[in-house]
Coordinates of C-alpha atoms in Angstrom, one line a residue:
Chain A
M1 CA -7.4 21.5 129.6
S2 CA -6.1 18.8 127.4
L3 CA -3.2 16.7 128.7
L4 CA -1.5 16.4 125.4
A5 CA -2.0 18.8 122.4
V6 CA -0.3 18.5 119.1
E7 CA -0.4 21.5 116.8
G8 CA 0.7 21.6 113.1
L9 CA 3.3 18.9 113.6
G10 CA 5.4 18.1 110.6
I11 CA 8.7 16.5 109.5
R12 CA 10.6 16.0 106.3
F13 CA 13.0 13.2 105.5
G14 CA 15.0 14.5 102.6
G15 CA 12.4 15.4 99.9
L16 CA 9.7 13.3 101.6
H17 CA 7.1 15.2 103.7
A18 CA 6.6 12.2 106.1
V19 CA 4.1 14.1 108.3
K20 CA 2.5 17.4 107.5
D21 CA 0.5 19.8 109.7
V22 CA -1.1 17.2 112.0
G23 CA -3.0 18.4 115.1
F24 CA -5.2 16.8 117.7
S25 CA -5.5 16.7 121.5
L26 CA -6.0 14.2 124.4
K27 CA -7.7 14.5 127.7
A28 CA -7.2 12.5 130.9
G29 CA -8.8 9.0 130.6
E30 CA -9.3 9.4 126.9
I31 CA -8.3 6.8 124.3
V32 CA -7.3 8.4 121.0
S33 CA -6.3 6.1 118.1
V34 CA -4.2 7.1 115.1
I35 CA -5.0 5.0 112.1
G36 CA -4.1 5.0 108.4
P37 CA -2.6 2.8 105.7
N38 CA 1.0 1.5 106.0
G39 CA 3.4 4.4 105.5
A40 CA 0.8 7.0 106.5
G41 CA 3.3 8.4 109.1
K42 CA 1.8 7.0 112.3
T43 CA 5.0 5.8 113.8
T44 CA 6.8 9.0 112.7
L45 CA 4.1 11.0 114.4
F46 CA 4.7 8.9 117.6
N47 CA 8.4 9.4 117.4
M48 CA 8.0 13.2 117.2
I49 CA 5.6 13.3 120.1
S50 CA 7.8 11.1 122.3
G51 CA 11.0 13.1 121.5
V52 CA 12.7 10.5 119.4
Y53 CA 12.6 12.8 116.3
T54 CA 12.7 16.5 116.5
P55 CA 9.7 17.9 114.6
G56 CA 10.5 20.1 111.6
S57 CA 7.4 22.3 112.3
G58 CA 4.7 22.5 114.9
R59 CA 4.5 22.1 118.6
V60 CA 3.8 19.4 121.2
L61 CA 2.2 20.7 124.4
L62 CA 2.1 18.6 127.6
E63 CA -0.3 20.1 130.1
G64 CA -0.1 23.4 128.3
E65 CA 3.7 23.5 128.3
D66 CA 5.7 23.4 125.1
V67 CA 7.8 20.2 125.1
T68 CA 8.6 20.1 121.4
G69 CA 11.9 18.3 120.7
L70 CA 12.6 17.5 124.4
D71 CA 14.6 14.3 124.9
P72 CA 12.5 11.2 125.8
Y73 CA 14.1 11.0 129.3
L74 CA 12.8 14.5 130.1
L75 CA 9.4 13.7 128.7
A76 CA 9.4 10.6 130.9
R77 CA 9.9 12.9 133.9
R78 CA 6.8 14.9 132.8
G79 CA 4.7 11.7 132.6
L80 CA 4.9 10.6 129.0
S81 CA 5.7 7.0 128.4
R82 CA 5.5 4.7 125.3
T83 CA 6.0 1.3 123.8
F84 CA 7.6 0.5 120.4
Q85 CA 6.2 -1.1 117.3
N86 CA 9.5 -2.9 116.8
L87 CA 10.0 -4.1 120.3
Q88 CA 12.7 -2.4 122.4
I89 CA 13.3 -4.9 125.1
F90 CA 16.4 -5.2 127.3
Q91 CA 17.1 -8.7 126.0
A92 CA 19.9 -9.6 128.4
M93 CA 18.0 -8.6 131.5
T94 CA 15.3 -10.7 133.2
V95 CA 11.6 -10.1 132.6
L96 CA 11.5 -8.7 136.2
E97 CA 14.5 -6.4 135.6
N98 CA 12.9 -5.1 132.4
V99 CA 9.9 -3.9 134.4
M100 CA 12.0 -2.7 137.3
S101 CA 13.9 -0.4 134.9
G102 CA 10.6 1.3 134.3
F103 CA 10.8 2.4 137.9
H104 CA 14.0 4.2 137.2
L105 CA 12.8 7.6 138.0
R106 CA 11.5 6.5 141.4
E107 CA 14.3 4.1 142.3
R108 CA 17.3 6.1 141.2
G109 CA 19.5 7.5 144.0
P110 CA 23.2 8.4 144.7
V111 CA 25.6 6.2 142.8
L112 CA 27.8 5.6 145.9
A113 CA 24.8 4.2 147.8
D114 CA 24.3 1.8 144.9
L115 CA 28.0 0.8 144.8
F116 CA 28.1 0.1 148.5
A117 CA 24.6 -1.5 148.6
L118 CA 23.6 0.9 151.4
P119 CA 20.2 0.3 153.0
G120 CA 18.6 3.1 151.0
S121 CA 19.7 1.6 147.7
R122 CA 18.5 -1.8 148.7
R123 CA 15.1 -0.4 149.9
R124 CA 14.6 1.4 146.6
S125 CA 15.4 -1.8 144.6
R126 CA 13.0 -3.8 146.8
E127 CA 10.2 -1.3 146.3
A128 CA 10.8 -1.4 142.5
E129 CA 10.8 -5.2 142.6
E130 CA 7.4 -5.3 144.5
G131 CA 5.9 -2.8 142.0
A132 CA 7.3 -4.7 139.1
R133 CA 5.9 -8.0 140.3
R134 CA 2.4 -6.4 140.7
L135 CA 2.6 -5.1 137.1
L136 CA 3.8 -8.5 135.8
A137 CA 0.8 -10.1 137.5
R138 CA -1.4 -7.5 135.8
V139 CA -0.1 -8.4 132.3
G140 CA -0.1 -12.1 133.1
L141 CA 3.7 -12.6 133.1
E142 CA 4.3 -13.1 136.8
R143 CA 5.5 -16.7 136.3
A144 CA 8.1 -15.6 133.7
A145 CA 9.6 -13.0 136.1
E146 CA 13.0 -14.7 136.5
R147 CA 13.4 -15.7 132.9
E148 CA 15.7 -13.8 130.5
A149 CA 13.5 -11.5 128.4
G150 CA 15.0 -12.6 125.1
A151 CA 13.5 -16.0 125.6
L152 CA 9.9 -14.8 125.6
S153 CA 7.4 -15.1 122.8
Y154 CA 6.5 -12.1 120.7
G155 CA 3.1 -11.7 122.3
A156 CA 4.6 -11.9 125.8
L157 CA 7.2 -9.3 124.9
K158 CA 4.5 -6.9 123.8
R159 CA 2.8 -7.2 127.2
L160 CA 6.2 -6.9 128.9
E161 CA 6.7 -3.6 127.1
I162 CA 3.3 -2.4 128.3
A163 CA 4.2 -3.4 131.9
R164 CA 7.5 -1.5 131.7
A165 CA 5.7 1.6 130.3
L166 CA 3.1 1.4 133.1
A167 CA 5.8 1.3 135.7
L168 CA 6.3 5.0 135.1
E169 CA 2.7 5.6 136.1
P170 CA 2.4 7.8 133.1
K171 CA -0.2 10.5 132.6
I172 CA 0.1 9.9 128.9
L173 CA 0.8 6.5 127.4
L174 CA 1.7 6.0 123.7
L175 CA 1.1 2.5 122.5
D176 CA 2.5 1.6 119.1
E177 CA 0.7 -1.4 117.8
P178 CA 0.4 -3.2 121.2
A179 CA -1.6 -6.1 119.7
A180 CA 0.5 -6.7 116.6
G181 CA 1.5 -10.3 116.4
C182 CA -0.8 -11.4 119.2
N183 CA -3.5 -14.0 118.9
A184 CA -7.2 -13.3 119.5
V185 CA -7.1 -14.1 123.2
E186 CA -4.0 -12.0 123.8
T187 CA -5.5 -9.1 121.8
E188 CA -8.6 -9.2 124.0
E189 CA -6.4 -9.2 127.1
I190 CA -4.5 -6.2 125.9
D191 CA -7.8 -4.5 124.9
H192 CA -9.1 -4.9 128.5
L193 CA -5.8 -3.7 130.0
I194 CA -5.8 -0.5 127.9
A195 CA -9.4 0.2 128.9
E196 CA -8.5 -0.4 132.5
V197 CA -5.5 1.9 132.4
A198 CA -7.6 4.7 130.7
A199 CA -10.3 4.3 133.3
E200 CA -7.7 5.1 135.9
G201 CA -7.2 8.5 134.3
T202 CA -4.3 7.9 131.9
A203 CA -4.6 9.4 128.5
I204 CA -3.8 6.8 125.8
L205 CA -2.7 7.4 122.3
L206 CA -2.8 4.3 120.3
V207 CA -1.6 3.2 116.9
E208 CA -3.1 -0.1 115.9
H209 CA -3.9 -2.1 112.8
D210 CA -6.6 -4.3 114.4
M211 CA -9.6 -2.2 113.4
K212 CA -12.1 -4.1 115.5
M213 CA -10.0 -3.2 118.6
V214 CA -9.6 0.4 117.5
M215 CA -13.4 0.8 116.9
R216 CA -14.2 -0.9 120.2
I217 CA -12.0 1.0 122.6
S218 CA -11.3 4.4 121.1
N219 CA -13.1 7.6 122.2
H220 CA -11.7 9.5 119.3
I221 CA -9.9 8.5 116.0
V222 CA -7.4 10.5 114.0
V223 CA -6.9 9.2 110.4
L224 CA -3.6 9.8 108.6
D225 CA -2.9 9.3 104.9
H226 CA 0.4 10.3 103.2
G227 CA 1.4 12.1 106.4
E228 CA -1.7 14.3 106.5
K229 CA -4.7 14.2 108.7
I230 CA -7.7 13.4 106.4
A231 CA -10.3 12.9 109.1
E232 CA -11.0 12.7 112.8
G233 CA -14.0 12.0 115.0
D234 CA -15.7 9.2 117.0
P235 CA -15.4 5.7 115.7
A236 CA -18.9 5.7 114.1
A237 CA -18.3 8.9 112.2
V238 CA -14.8 8.0 111.1
S239 CA -15.9 4.6 109.7
R240 CA -18.6 6.3 107.6
D241 CA -16.2 9.0 106.3
P242 CA -15.8 8.6 102.5
R243 CA -12.2 10.0 102.6
V244 CA -11.3 7.3 105.1
I245 CA -12.9 4.6 103.1
E246 CA -11.2 5.8 100.0
A247 CA -7.8 6.0 101.7
Y248 CA -8.1 2.4 102.9
L249 CA -9.7 1.0 99.7
G250 CA -7.3 2.9 97.6
A251 CA -4.4 1.5 99.4
Q252 CA -5.8 -2.0 99.1
A253 CA -6.5 -1.5 95.4
Q254 CA -2.9 -0.3 94.9
E255 CA -1.6 -3.3 96.9
S256 CA -3.6 -5.8 94.8
T257 CA -2.5 -4.2 91.5
H258 CA 1.0 -4.4 92.8
A259 CA 0.6 -8.0 93.7
H260 CA -0.9 -8.9 90.3
G261 CA 1.5 -6.8 88.4
Chain B
M1 CA 19.9 -20.0 154.4
K2 CA 20.4 -19.9 150.7
L3 CA 23.3 -17.7 149.5
S4 CA 22.5 -15.0 146.9
A5 CA 24.4 -15.2 143.6
K6 CA 26.4 -12.2 144.7
H7 CA 27.5 -13.7 148.0
S8 CA 28.4 -17.1 146.5
T9 CA 30.5 -15.4 143.8
L10 CA 32.4 -13.5 146.4
L11 CA 32.8 -16.5 148.6
L12 CA 34.1 -18.6 145.7
L13 CA 36.5 -15.8 144.8
A14 CA 37.7 -15.4 148.5
L15 CA 38.2 -19.2 148.8
I16 CA 40.3 -19.4 145.6
I17 CA 42.4 -16.4 146.6
A18 CA 43.0 -17.9 150.1
L19 CA 43.5 -21.5 149.1
A20 CA 45.5 -21.1 145.9
P21 CA 48.9 -20.6 147.7
I22 CA 48.6 -24.3 149.0
F23 CA 49.3 -25.4 145.4
F24 CA 52.1 -22.9 144.7
P25 CA 55.3 -24.8 143.8
S26 CA 57.5 -21.7 144.6
A27 CA 57.3 -18.3 146.2
Y28 CA 57.5 -16.8 142.8
Y29 CA 53.8 -17.7 142.3
F30 CA 52.8 -15.2 144.9
R31 CA 54.2 -12.6 142.6
I32 CA 52.3 -13.9 139.6
G33 CA 49.1 -14.2 141.7
S34 CA 49.3 -10.5 142.7
V35 CA 49.9 -9.5 139.0
V36 CA 46.7 -11.5 138.1
F37 CA 44.7 -9.7 140.8
V38 CA 45.9 -6.3 139.9
N39 CA 45.0 -6.9 136.2
A40 CA 41.7 -8.3 137.3
V41 CA 40.9 -5.1 139.3
A42 CA 41.3 -3.0 136.1
V43 CA 39.3 -5.6 134.1
V44 CA 36.4 -5.5 136.6
G45 CA 36.2 -1.8 135.9
I46 CA 36.0 -2.6 132.2
V47 CA 33.1 -5.0 133.0
I48 CA 31.2 -2.0 134.4
L49 CA 31.9 0.2 131.4
T50 CA 31.7 -2.4 128.6
G51 CA 29.7 -5.3 130.1
Y52 CA 27.1 -3.3 132.0
A53 CA 26.9 0.0 130.0
G54 CA 28.0 -1.3 126.6
Q55 CA 30.6 1.4 126.0
I56 CA 34.1 0.7 124.7
S57 CA 37.3 2.5 125.9
L58 CA 40.6 1.9 124.3
G59 CA 42.5 4.2 126.6
H60 CA 41.9 3.0 130.1
A61 CA 45.6 2.4 130.6
G62 CA 45.8 6.2 130.7
F63 CA 44.0 6.2 134.0
S64 CA 46.3 3.4 135.3
G65 CA 49.2 5.8 134.3
I66 CA 47.6 8.6 136.4
G67 CA 47.1 6.2 139.3
G68 CA 50.6 4.8 139.1
Y69 CA 52.4 8.1 138.7
A70 CA 50.3 9.7 141.5
C71 CA 51.9 7.1 143.8
A72 CA 55.4 8.0 142.5
L73 CA 55.0 11.8 142.4
A74 CA 52.6 12.9 145.2
P75 CA 54.8 11.5 148.1
V76 CA 57.8 13.4 146.7
H77 CA 56.2 16.7 145.6
L78 CA 53.2 17.0 148.0
G79 CA 54.6 14.9 150.9
L80 CA 51.5 12.6 150.8
H81 CA 51.6 9.1 152.2
P82 CA 51.6 6.6 149.3
A83 CA 48.1 5.3 150.3
L84 CA 46.8 8.9 150.1
A85 CA 48.6 9.4 146.8
A86 CA 46.7 6.4 145.4
V87 CA 43.4 8.0 146.6
L88 CA 44.5 11.3 145.0
G89 CA 45.3 9.4 141.8
A90 CA 41.8 7.9 141.8
V91 CA 40.2 11.3 142.3
V92 CA 42.3 12.8 139.5
S93 CA 41.4 9.9 137.2
G94 CA 37.7 10.2 138.1
V95 CA 37.8 14.0 137.3
M96 CA 39.7 13.4 134.1
A97 CA 37.2 10.7 133.0
Y98 CA 34.4 13.1 133.7
L99 CA 36.0 15.9 131.7
V100 CA 37.0 13.6 128.8
G101 CA 33.7 11.6 128.9
R102 CA 31.1 14.4 129.3
P103 CA 31.5 15.9 125.8
I104 CA 32.1 12.6 124.0
L105 CA 29.5 10.5 125.6
R106 CA 26.7 12.8 124.4
L107 CA 27.6 11.5 120.9
K108 CA 26.5 8.2 119.7
G109 CA 28.6 5.4 118.2
Y110 CA 32.3 4.8 118.5
Y111 CA 33.4 8.3 119.5
L112 CA 34.3 7.1 122.9
A113 CA 36.6 4.3 121.6
V114 CA 38.4 6.8 119.4
A115 CA 38.6 9.6 121.9
S116 CA 39.7 7.4 124.8
L117 CA 42.4 5.9 122.5
G118 CA 43.7 9.5 121.9
F119 CA 43.5 10.2 125.7
G120 CA 45.5 7.1 126.5
I121 CA 48.2 7.9 124.0
L122 CA 48.3 11.5 125.3
V123 CA 48.9 10.4 128.9
S124 CA 51.6 7.9 127.9
M125 CA 53.4 10.5 125.8
V126 CA 53.3 13.1 128.6
L127 CA 54.7 10.5 131.0
A128 CA 57.4 9.5 128.6
N129 CA 58.4 13.0 127.6
E130 CA 58.1 15.2 130.7
T131 CA 61.5 13.7 131.8
A132 CA 62.1 16.4 134.5
I133 CA 59.0 15.3 136.4
T134 CA 58.3 11.7 135.5
G135 CA 61.8 10.4 134.8
G136 CA 60.9 9.7 131.2
P137 CA 60.8 6.3 129.5
D138 CA 63.1 4.7 132.2
G139 CA 60.5 5.3 134.8
I140 CA 60.6 6.5 138.3
K141 CA 61.0 5.1 141.8
V142 CA 57.9 4.7 144.1
A143 CA 57.9 5.1 147.9
D144 CA 57.1 2.1 150.2
L145 CA 53.5 1.7 151.2
G146 CA 54.7 0.8 154.7
L147 CA 51.9 -1.5 155.5
R148 CA 54.0 -4.6 155.5
T149 CA 56.3 -3.2 158.1
L150 CA 53.3 -2.3 160.3
L151 CA 52.0 -5.9 159.9
A152 CA 55.4 -7.3 160.8
D153 CA 55.5 -5.1 163.9
A154 CA 52.0 -6.3 164.8
G155 CA 53.3 -9.9 164.7
V156 CA 52.3 -10.8 161.1
P157 CA 55.5 -11.2 159.2
L158 CA 54.9 -11.7 155.5
T159 CA 57.4 -11.8 152.6
N160 CA 57.0 -8.9 150.1
A161 CA 55.4 -11.3 147.5
Q162 CA 53.1 -12.7 150.1
F163 CA 52.0 -9.3 151.3
W164 CA 51.2 -8.1 147.8
Y165 CA 49.4 -11.3 147.0
A166 CA 47.1 -10.8 150.0
F167 CA 46.8 -7.0 149.6
S168 CA 45.9 -7.1 145.9
G169 CA 43.6 -10.1 146.5
I170 CA 41.7 -8.1 149.0
C171 CA 41.5 -5.1 146.6
L172 CA 40.1 -7.4 144.0
L173 CA 37.5 -8.8 146.4
I174 CA 36.4 -5.2 147.3
G175 CA 36.3 -4.2 143.7
S176 CA 34.2 -7.3 142.8
W177 CA 31.9 -6.6 145.7
L178 CA 31.3 -3.1 144.5
A179 CA 30.8 -4.2 140.9
L180 CA 28.3 -6.9 142.0
N181 CA 26.4 -4.4 144.2
L182 CA 26.2 -2.1 141.3
H183 CA 24.9 -4.8 138.9
D184 CA 21.7 -5.3 140.8
S185 CA 21.2 -1.7 141.9
P186 CA 19.1 1.1 140.3
T187 CA 22.2 2.6 138.7
G188 CA 23.3 -0.9 137.4
R189 CA 19.9 -1.5 135.9
A190 CA 20.0 1.9 134.2
L191 CA 23.4 1.1 132.7
R192 CA 22.4 -2.4 131.5
A193 CA 19.2 -0.9 130.1
L194 CA 21.1 1.6 128.0
H195 CA 23.3 -1.3 126.8
G196 CA 20.2 -3.2 125.8
S197 CA 18.3 -0.4 124.0
E198 CA 19.4 3.2 124.3
I199 CA 16.1 4.5 123.0
A200 CA 14.1 2.4 125.5
A201 CA 16.4 3.5 128.3
R202 CA 15.7 7.1 127.5
T203 CA 12.0 6.3 127.3
V204 CA 12.0 5.0 130.9
G205 CA 13.7 8.2 132.0
V206 CA 17.4 7.3 132.0
D207 CA 19.6 10.3 131.2
V208 CA 21.8 8.1 129.0
A209 CA 24.6 10.7 128.6
R210 CA 24.9 11.0 132.4
A211 CA 24.7 7.2 132.9
K212 CA 27.5 6.7 130.4
V213 CA 29.7 9.2 132.1
T214 CA 29.0 7.5 135.5
A215 CA 30.1 4.2 134.1
F216 CA 33.2 5.8 132.5
V217 CA 34.2 7.5 135.8
I218 CA 33.7 4.4 137.9
S219 CA 35.8 2.3 135.5
A220 CA 38.5 4.9 135.3
V221 CA 38.8 4.8 139.1
Y222 CA 39.3 1.0 138.9
A223 CA 42.0 1.4 136.3
S224 CA 43.6 4.1 138.4
V225 CA 43.7 1.9 141.5
A226 CA 45.1 -0.9 139.5
G227 CA 47.9 1.4 138.3
S228 CA 48.6 2.5 141.9
L229 CA 48.8 -1.1 142.9
I230 CA 51.3 -1.8 140.1
A231 CA 53.4 1.1 141.2
L232 CA 53.4 0.4 144.9
Q233 CA 54.1 -3.3 144.4
N234 CA 57.0 -2.8 141.9
R235 CA 58.3 0.2 143.9
M236 CA 58.7 1.8 140.5
I237 CA 56.7 2.7 137.5
T238 CA 57.3 3.3 133.8
P239 CA 55.2 4.9 131.1
D240 CA 54.4 1.5 129.7
V241 CA 51.6 1.2 132.3
A242 CA 49.7 3.9 130.3
G243 CA 50.6 2.4 127.0
Y244 CA 48.2 1.6 124.2
M245 CA 49.0 -2.2 124.5
H246 CA 48.0 -2.2 128.1
S247 CA 44.6 -0.7 127.2
I248 CA 44.0 -3.3 124.6
E249 CA 45.1 -6.0 127.1
M250 CA 42.4 -4.9 129.5
V251 CA 39.7 -5.0 126.9
T252 CA 40.8 -8.4 125.6
M253 CA 40.8 -9.9 129.1
A254 CA 37.3 -8.6 129.7
V255 CA 36.0 -9.8 126.3
L256 CA 37.8 -13.2 126.6
G257 CA 36.2 -14.0 130.0
G258 CA 32.9 -12.4 129.3
A259 CA 32.5 -8.7 129.6
G260 CA 29.1 -9.0 131.3
S261 CA 30.2 -11.0 134.3
V262 CA 32.6 -10.1 137.0
L263 CA 33.8 -13.7 137.5
G264 CA 34.2 -14.1 133.8
A265 CA 36.4 -11.0 133.6
I266 CA 38.6 -12.3 136.4
L267 CA 38.9 -15.6 134.5
G268 CA 39.9 -13.7 131.4
A269 CA 42.5 -11.6 133.4
T270 CA 43.9 -14.8 134.9
I271 CA 44.2 -16.7 131.6
L272 CA 45.9 -13.8 129.7
T273 CA 48.2 -13.1 132.6
L274 CA 49.2 -16.7 133.1
L275 CA 49.6 -17.7 129.5
P276 CA 52.7 -15.7 128.7
Q277 CA 54.2 -16.8 132.1
A278 CA 53.5 -20.5 131.4
L279 CA 54.6 -20.6 127.9
T280 CA 57.7 -18.5 127.5
V281 CA 57.4 -18.8 123.7
F282 CA 54.3 -16.6 123.9
Q283 CA 56.2 -13.8 125.6
Q284 CA 57.7 -12.7 122.2
Y285 CA 54.4 -13.0 120.5
E286 CA 52.1 -11.5 123.2
Q287 CA 50.6 -8.9 120.8
I288 CA 49.9 -11.5 118.2
M289 CA 48.3 -13.7 120.9
L290 CA 46.1 -10.9 122.1
G291 CA 44.9 -10.3 118.5
L292 CA 44.3 -14.0 118.0
V293 CA 42.4 -14.4 121.2
M294 CA 40.2 -11.4 120.4
M295 CA 39.4 -12.7 116.9
L296 CA 38.6 -16.2 118.1
V297 CA 36.4 -15.0 120.9
M298 CA 34.5 -12.7 118.6
I299 CA 34.0 -15.5 116.0
F300 CA 33.2 -18.5 118.3
M301 CA 31.9 -17.1 121.6
R302 CA 30.6 -13.6 121.4
E303 CA 29.5 -13.7 125.0
G304 CA 33.0 -14.6 126.3
L305 CA 34.4 -17.8 127.8
L306 CA 32.5 -18.0 131.1
P307 CA 29.0 -17.2 129.8
S308 CA 29.5 -19.5 126.8
L309 CA 30.7 -22.4 128.9
T310 CA 27.9 -21.8 131.4
A311 CA 25.3 -21.9 128.6
L312 CA 27.0 -25.0 127.2
V313 CA 26.8 -26.8 130.6
R314 CA 23.2 -25.7 131.2
G315 CA 22.3 -26.9 127.6
R316 CA 23.7 -30.3 128.3
G317 CA 22.1 -30.5 131.7
E318 CA 18.6 -30.0 130.3

C-alpha cells in the first residue's frame, strides 16, 4: 500500500486554477520529485498536502486514511513533516532549540511539570537535546548549536530546517527546494542526506529546481505545468517526454522574449 | 560549578531584593519596593504571553481585578482565609482566561488584543457598578492576611512596609523561577516556536490554538496574583486595579524592559514604577509618559531596554 496518495487534488485562488486534478502516490523509501516551470503550482501542491491550504477538490490519503484539509499539527502526529521554500526558522531561538522544537510531539508533557521543572520535564528536555545534537551532527551544524538561528547563512538554515523536520522521525518528508541557494558542495551533502533518509524507509516528496539533483536521486518524477500534471515516470522517461521538453523550453522562450521585449 | 543562566538570574534578583534596603533613605522605600515587585509579578506574566508566545493582551488588568476582589469578597461572603481567597481568585482568573481565550485564540491576528481589551473594560465596569457587592468606585476593604502577626509571634517582628516588601519580593522570585523554568521547557519551546513562525510550529506538531490558550491562562494567573497582592497589601481595593490604564501599563513595562526576558521585564516594571515617584511632575502626565515611552521604545529599540543594551555591550566587547 502506498504511504501517501494524492487523488484529483485541485485548488482555485479567485479565478486562477492554481492546481487542477493532480494525482500520484508514494511508497516507503521512495523519492518522488515534483518538477515544473516557475508558477506551475508545485509549492501550492505541497501546501495542500501538508494542510497549510485546504484543497478545493480531491483527496489526500495517508496510509489509506483520508487526511484532506487536516491541520499541519495533526498531520505531524500522523508522521508527515516538511520544510519550506521560504525558510520558516525560529529566528530568536538557538540552532539547537530549533531542532529540539522538532521533538515537540515526544517531549511535550504536563504544563505544570514544565513550570516547576519537575524531573520528568527536565528528562524530556534532555532527551530532546541529545536527539537534536545527533541530528545537528548529521547535517553538519553541531558547532553552531548554541548560536542564534537568525545569524546562520542561508545554506546552513536550509540544513537546519531539514534537521528539524527529521526530528519528527517522519514517515513522509516533504522537502520544498532543499538545495536552493546552496553551493555545489552543500547541494551534494543535501543530496546524500536525502538518499540516506530514504534508505531508512522514509518516503520523500521533493520539489527542486536543480535538475541534476532531481534526475540523480528520484525514483519517480511528476511534472506540473500551469497547475496540471503533464507527465510522470522515472527520470529517464520524463527527460525524454516531448511535453516536458516543451513546457520547459516554452517557459524559457517566453522568459527570453520577455527579457528582450 | 558553573551556574546556569537561570540560576544566576535568580541569584542576582534575590541579592538585589535582599540588599536594596541597605540603601533605603527612609522606611517609605519599602512601600515603593513592594509596589515595584507586585507590578513586576504581573509583567512577568506578560513576558510569558507576549515575550514567549507573541500574543498581545490589552485587558490583563481585568484578571488583577478578579484577583484583588477575590481577596476582598471571598473572606466576607464565603468565609475563606485571605490567602485561600487569593488562590480562588487565581483559579477563577485562569478559568475566565480559558473561556475568553479559547474561542478567540483560534483566530489569527489581533483579535486577542481587541477581545481582551473588551474583557478588561467589562470587568472594571462590573466592579464599578455592582455597588451592592463591590462597594462601587470607592472600593472595598480587604481583610488582613495575618501572616505578619504570625511572624511577630514567632519572634520576627517586621513593620507593615517591611513585611510586604519581603513578601512580594518572594512572590516575584517564585514567579520569575516559574517563568524561567517554562522558558527552557518543552512547553516554553512550543510557545517561542509559535512566536517565531506559527506555520512552522504547526508543522512540528504544536497545537497552536492550545499553546496560545496555555500562555494566556498562565499569564492571567500572574495578573490575578498581582491583583491579590495589591489588595492584601493596601487592605483595600478599587476598580482602578482592573482599569484600562493598568493593562496598558503592564504591556508598556514589559515592552520597555524587553518582553522576551524576565529580567528585562522586571527592569521595565522598576523604571516605570519609580519614575512617577521620583519626579512628581510626571505624576500628572503619567499617561502621556506611557505613550511616549512606548513610542520611543518601538522606534529606537524594538527588543526593549535590556536586550538592546546587552547587544550594545556585546557589540562593543567584540
